[in-house]
Amino acid sequence: MVNMSAAAPPLTPEDAARSRDRGRVHRARLGGRRWHLLWLLAGPGILAMLGENDGPSMVSYAATGATYGVGFFLPFIVVTFAMAAVCQELCMRVGAVTHRGYGQLVLERYGPVWGWFAAGDLLLTNLVTLIAEFVVIRIGLAYFGLGAPVAAAAGAGLVICTLSGGRYWRWERIVLGLAVFNGLFLVAAVMTHPHWASAGRALVTLTPFPGGSRTTLLLLVASTIGATVTPWMVFFQQSASADKGLTTADLRYGRLDTVIGAALAAVFGCGAFLVGAVLQARGGAGLLGLAGAGFPDALARVSGHAVATVFALGLVEAGVVAVLTISASTAYAVGECVGVAHSLNSPPRRAALFYGANITVALIAAGVILIPGAPLLAIALNANVLATVLLPVTLVFIIMLANDRQLMGRWVSSRATNWVAIVIVAFVALCGAAYGIDSFLQATHLISGA
Amino acid sequence: MTPEAEYPALEPGQFDADTAQPVPRAQLSRRARAGLWLLRIFAVIVSAMVVYTFVSQLHG
């Protein structure tokens, strides 16, 4: 703690750390070094997007490719990331203008009921998603003959190691360094020699449209949306933008960070889809029996060990980066709603609950994958669907916050942004409801699958 | 010394002490509150359906 006069509020270690980071930003801006400025200000957007290119998402993309082949779902991935970019820009802007996280703002602005509902949604979806992340790390490591205990220990150990520094900047750079390896999915796709002309045609025409079971189609649509826009991303990017110290002067670079993240994530997600599409001709539906290391093994039989190795490593990376970012978003939400220190710039002794929540949620998820016989792919796909169902509530609040003139001043959303955001919320709610209701009616035998 | 003088790279509202101050509560209209509750009920019902389906598929 920095010594202060009696009248002034106390300066905290978070202030000191953030000030150092902001000092570098000021110097880069004054020197007109735009690339350096982008390097300094990039992070929350790319991490949210590549963090969402997580294990379940990549399995979901690959499963969709294996089920339907190259067609409608390839451009659909791109469309969903465009949707994600719109939603995430709102979070970045609200975080930069208010310097507060999503959980804190919802709780303070709309009352504790809505704040705790939002935090509850996040805790539920994050826990399920984190379990799915560890499941996918396990699938990736199983290809190399490593078991669930190694996956659990590696994931949980990384969370603890990356948190030990007590600096947002260091944590962000470590996770960004790991997230670069999300590109392995693109490498794997190139190695499978996909039919680029078909991929290009599908991207332009959104065809062929998939047929087959309606429930499977709705599951994969909802799952693909849940693989690109989720509640944790909203919490994470707004809190990380505030924690990083973004201000209104940085909005242009914050937007660039978000768009770059969305573009990279879309390209890498399409890579996973194209890898899965290779399996379509070889009975892709058989993938649903992949509880264990089925996906990389199936790839090894069709495309060789090199492709399978790259894909398996990609799954490990996707799971690891998501474990780090999703557990961080959980910690931000808990810290903001309880009202205690909630910054990665805080020393652990000053923010015990924040770091405790971060590590505990990862440890719980790691523990679940040690349970033998868990339905791995079902957990991964349903984690995404649950995120899709709960997402509209999260998005409505971020739209409200971004339009709150008392909070945002002249940085409120434009009319065009609002219309796009409202269409996205309606679309997400419709897709989530369609799958939820259709699958429920089938499960209760009120209708038959078609 | 004021916080701004100590750390001139930070904006006035960016200090921990500032962000710890709660923002004022928004006054939502009755319609807005009703809309939010409807959306919340929708999310809970559909979530329950998804969870039920997932569990029944596990047992099926």
mmCIF file of C-alpha atoms in Angstrom, chain A residues 241-395:
data_model
loop_
_atom_site.group_PDB
_atom_site.id
_atom_site.type_symbol
_atom_site.label_atom_id
_atom_site.label_comp_id
_atom_site.label_asym_id
_atom_site.label_seq_id
_atom_site.Cartn_x
_atom_site.Cartn_y
_atom_site.Cartn_z
ATOM 1 C CA SER A 241 -10.681 -4.426 -20.195
ATOM 2 C CA ALA A 242 -11.232 -2.620 -16.885
ATOM 3 C CA ASP A 243 -8.453 -4.569 -15.166
ATOM 4 C CA LYS A 244 -6.036 -3.832 -18.005
ATOM 5 C CA GLY A 245 -6.880 -0.155 -17.620
ATOM 6 C CA LEU A 246 -8.426 0.581 -21.037
ATOM 7 C CA THR A 247 -9.906 4.064 -21.324
ATOM 8 C CA THR A 248 -12.041 5.906 -23.850
ATOM 9 C CA ALA A 249 -8.838 6.900 -25.649
ATOM 10 C CA ASP A 250 -8.227 3.212 -26.377
ATOM 11 C CA LEU A 251 -11.613 2.318 -27.855
ATOM 12 C CA ARG A 252 -10.280 2.153 -31.421
ATOM 13 C CA TYR A 253 -7.586 -0.317 -30.434
ATOM 14 C CA GLY A 254 -10.022 -2.225 -28.232
ATOM 15 C CA ARG A 255 -12.262 -2.696 -31.264
ATOM 16 C CA LEU A 256 -9.284 -3.792 -33.348
ATOM 17 C CA ASP A 257 -8.316 -6.278 -30.649
ATOM 18 C CA THR A 258 -11.862 -7.687 -30.697
ATOM 19 C CA VAL A 259 -12.075 -7.926 -34.478
ATOM 20 C CA ILE A 260 -8.622 -9.526 -34.789
ATOM 21 C CA GLY A 261 -9.624 -12.040 -32.121
ATOM 22 C CA ALA A 262 -12.878 -12.830 -33.922
ATOM 23 C CA ALA A 263 -11.120 -13.233 -37.286
ATOM 24 C CA LEU A 264 -8.440 -15.530 -35.869
ATOM 25 C CA ALA A 265 -11.002 -17.574 -33.970
ATOM 26 C CA ALA A 266 -13.213 -17.920 -37.070
ATOM 27 C CA VAL A 267 -10.283 -19.087 -39.206
ATOM 28 C CA PHE A 268 -9.091 -21.586 -36.592
ATOM 29 C CA GLY A 269 -12.658 -22.771 -35.933
ATOM 30 C CA CYS A 270 -13.148 -23.361 -39.654
ATOM 31 C CA GLY A 271 -9.875 -25.325 -39.532
ATOM 32 C CA ALA A 272 -11.323 -27.680 -36.904
ATOM 33 C CA PHE A 273 -14.504 -28.000 -38.976
ATOM 34 C CA LEU A 274 -12.540 -28.917 -42.114
ATOM 35 C CA VAL A 275 -10.546 -31.518 -40.197
ATOM 36 C CA GLY A 276 -13.821 -33.074 -39.007
ATOM 37 C CA ALA A 277 -15.225 -32.963 -42.530
ATOM 38 C CA VAL A 278 -12.484 -35.364 -43.628
ATOM 39 C CA LEU A 279 -14.147 -37.979 -41.453
ATOM 40 C CA GLN A 280 -17.588 -37.512 -42.996
ATOM 41 C CA ALA A 281 -16.909 -39.870 -45.866
ATOM 42 C CA ARG A 282 -15.696 -42.486 -43.393
ATOM 43 C CA GLY A 283 -18.822 -42.738 -41.258
ATOM 44 C CA GLY A 284 -18.599 -39.492 -39.314
ATOM 45 C CA ALA A 285 -21.674 -40.355 -37.264
ATOM 46 C CA GLY A 286 -19.532 -42.998 -35.561
ATOM 47 C CA LEU A 287 -17.819 -40.079 -33.805
ATOM 48 C CA LEU A 288 -20.633 -39.982 -31.312
ATOM 49 C CA GLY A 289 -19.034 -43.045 -29.792
ATOM 50 C CA LEU A 290 -15.815 -41.208 -29.157
ATOM 51 C CA ALA A 291 -15.962 -41.247 -25.366
ATOM 52 C CA GLY A 292 -12.213 -41.482 -24.809
ATOM 53 C CA ALA A 293 -9.641 -40.614 -27.417
ATOM 54 C CA GLY A 294 -11.863 -41.389 -30.401
ATOM 55 C CA PHE A 295 -11.502 -38.190 -32.410
ATOM 56 C CA PRO A 296 -7.703 -38.123 -32.820
ATOM 57 C CA ASP A 297 -7.680 -41.911 -33.261
ATOM 58 C CA ALA A 298 -10.281 -41.694 -36.021
ATOM 59 C CA LEU A 299 -8.195 -38.976 -37.676
ATOM 60 C CA ALA A 300 -5.070 -41.103 -37.419
ATOM 61 C CA ARG A 301 -6.783 -43.900 -39.340
ATOM 62 C CA VAL A 302 -8.071 -41.574 -42.075
ATOM 63 C CA SER A 303 -5.383 -38.893 -42.429
ATOM 64 C CA GLY A 304 -2.338 -40.294 -40.661
ATOM 65 C CA HIS A 305 -0.621 -39.836 -37.322
ATOM 66 C CA ALA A 306 0.841 -36.423 -38.096
ATOM 67 C CA VAL A 307 -2.605 -34.836 -38.538
ATOM 68 C CA ALA A 308 -3.953 -36.647 -35.499
ATOM 69 C CA THR A 309 -0.987 -35.488 -33.404
ATOM 70 C CA VAL A 310 -1.454 -31.849 -34.413
ATOM 71 C CA PHE A 311 -5.198 -32.072 -33.765
ATOM 72 C CA ALA A 312 -4.679 -33.719 -30.368
ATOM 73 C CA LEU A 313 -2.161 -31.022 -29.385
ATOM 74 C CA GLY A 314 -4.680 -28.414 -30.544
ATOM 75 C CA LEU A 315 -7.325 -29.932 -28.282
ATOM 76 C CA VAL A 316 -4.942 -29.747 -25.325
ATOM 77 C CA GLU A 317 -4.152 -26.091 -26.100
ATOM 78 C CA ALA A 318 -7.813 -25.190 -26.587
ATOM 79 C CA GLY A 319 -8.740 -26.784 -23.280
ATOM 80 C CA VAL A 320 -5.846 -25.237 -21.370
ATOM 81 C CA VAL A 321 -6.393 -21.647 -22.608
ATOM 82 C CA ALA A 322 -10.125 -21.919 -21.900
ATOM 83 C CA VAL A 323 -9.494 -23.276 -18.399
ATOM 84 C CA LEU A 324 -7.322 -20.216 -17.708
ATOM 85 C CA THR A 325 -9.737 -17.633 -19.147
ATOM 86 C CA ILE A 326 -12.988 -19.202 -17.923
ATOM 87 C CA SER A 327 -11.733 -19.683 -14.374
ATOM 88 C CA ALA A 328 -10.537 -16.046 -14.476
ATOM 89 C CA SER A 329 -14.019 -14.900 -15.549
ATOM 90 C CA THR A 330 -15.491 -16.864 -12.637
ATOM 91 C CA ALA A 331 -13.114 -15.147 -10.240
ATOM 92 C CA TYR A 332 -13.958 -11.698 -11.650
ATOM 93 C CA ALA A 333 -17.691 -12.400 -11.227
ATOM 94 C CA VAL A 334 -17.341 -13.668 -7.656
ATOM 95 C CA GLY A 335 -15.055 -10.795 -6.627
ATOM 96 C CA GLU A 336 -17.280 -8.163 -8.257
ATOM 97 C CA CYS A 337 -20.527 -9.478 -6.793
ATOM 98 C CA VAL A 338 -19.141 -10.014 -3.299
ATOM 99 C CA GLY A 339 -17.433 -6.629 -3.458
ATOM 100 C CA VAL A 340 -13.880 -7.637 -2.630
ATOM 101 C CA ALA A 341 -10.586 -7.094 -4.516
ATOM 102 C CA HIS A 342 -10.998 -8.573 -7.993
ATOM 103 C CA SER A 343 -7.942 -7.827 -10.070
ATOM 104 C CA LEU A 344 -5.161 -9.917 -11.521
ATOM 105 C CA ASN A 345 -2.994 -6.960 -10.466
ATOM 106 C CA SER A 346 -3.781 -7.750 -6.830
ATOM 107 C CA PRO A 347 -1.239 -9.657 -4.782
ATOM 108 C CA PRO A 348 -2.804 -12.982 -3.727
ATOM 109 C CA ARG A 349 -2.824 -12.012 -0.032
ATOM 110 C CA ARG A 350 -5.012 -8.968 -0.849
ATOM 111 C CA ALA A 351 -7.496 -10.876 -2.998
ATOM 112 C CA ALA A 352 -7.835 -14.284 -1.387
ATOM 113 C CA LEU A 353 -11.449 -14.804 -2.509
ATOM 114 C CA PHE A 354 -10.670 -13.759 -6.091
ATOM 115 C CA TYR A 355 -7.736 -16.151 -6.432
ATOM 116 C CA GLY A 356 -9.496 -18.799 -4.334
ATOM 117 C CA ALA A 357 -12.534 -18.799 -6.654
ATOM 118 C CA ASN A 358 -10.249 -18.944 -9.673
ATOM 119 C CA ILE A 359 -8.409 -22.009 -8.425
ATOM 120 C CA THR A 360 -11.357 -23.763 -6.731
ATOM 121 C CA VAL A 361 -13.584 -23.827 -9.801
ATOM 122 C CA ALA A 362 -10.711 -25.287 -11.834
ATOM 123 C CA LEU A 363 -10.012 -27.918 -9.177
ATOM 124 C CA ILE A 364 -13.690 -28.969 -9.020
ATOM 125 C CA ALA A 365 -13.833 -29.367 -12.800
ATOM 126 C CA ALA A 366 -10.536 -31.265 -12.800
ATOM 127 C CA GLY A 367 -11.916 -33.604 -10.159
ATOM 128 C CA VAL A 368 -14.992 -34.500 -12.230
ATOM 129 C CA ILE A 369 -12.999 -35.913 -15.144
ATOM 130 C CA LEU A 370 -11.405 -38.403 -12.799
ATOM 131 C CA ILE A 371 -14.836 -40.060 -12.553
ATOM 132 C CA PRO A 372 -14.677 -43.126 -14.818
ATOM 133 C CA GLY A 373 -17.242 -43.554 -17.607
ATOM 134 C CA ALA A 374 -18.306 -39.900 -17.849
ATOM 135 C CA PRO A 375 -20.175 -39.190 -21.148
ATOM 136 C CA LEU A 376 -17.497 -36.961 -22.603
ATOM 137 C CA LEU A 377 -18.867 -35.768 -25.961
ATOM 138 C CA ALA A 378 -22.384 -35.349 -24.539
ATOM 139 C CA ILE A 379 -21.008 -33.107 -21.777
ATOM 140 C CA ALA A 380 -18.988 -31.069 -24.286
ATOM 141 C CA LEU A 381 -21.931 -30.454 -26.656
ATOM 142 C CA ASN A 382 -24.484 -29.799 -23.912
ATOM 143 C CA ALA A 383 -22.166 -27.329 -22.170
ATOM 144 C CA ASN A 384 -22.344 -25.188 -25.300
ATOM 145 C CA VAL A 385 -26.128 -25.562 -25.568
ATOM 146 C CA LEU A 386 -26.629 -24.517 -21.948
ATOM 147 C CA ALA A 387 -24.483 -21.446 -22.599
ATOM 148 C CA THR A 388 -26.669 -20.611 -25.629
ATOM 149 C CA VAL A 389 -29.869 -20.883 -23.586
ATOM 150 C CA LEU A 390 -28.629 -18.586 -20.816
ATOM 151 C CA LEU A 391 -26.912 -16.133 -23.157
ATOM 152 C CA PRO A 392 -29.911 -13.902 -24.097
ATOM 153 C CA VAL A 393 -30.270 -12.657 -20.499
ATOM 154 C CA THR A 394 -26.570 -11.775 -20.351
ATOM 155 C CA LEU A 395 -26.737 -10.009 -23.707
#
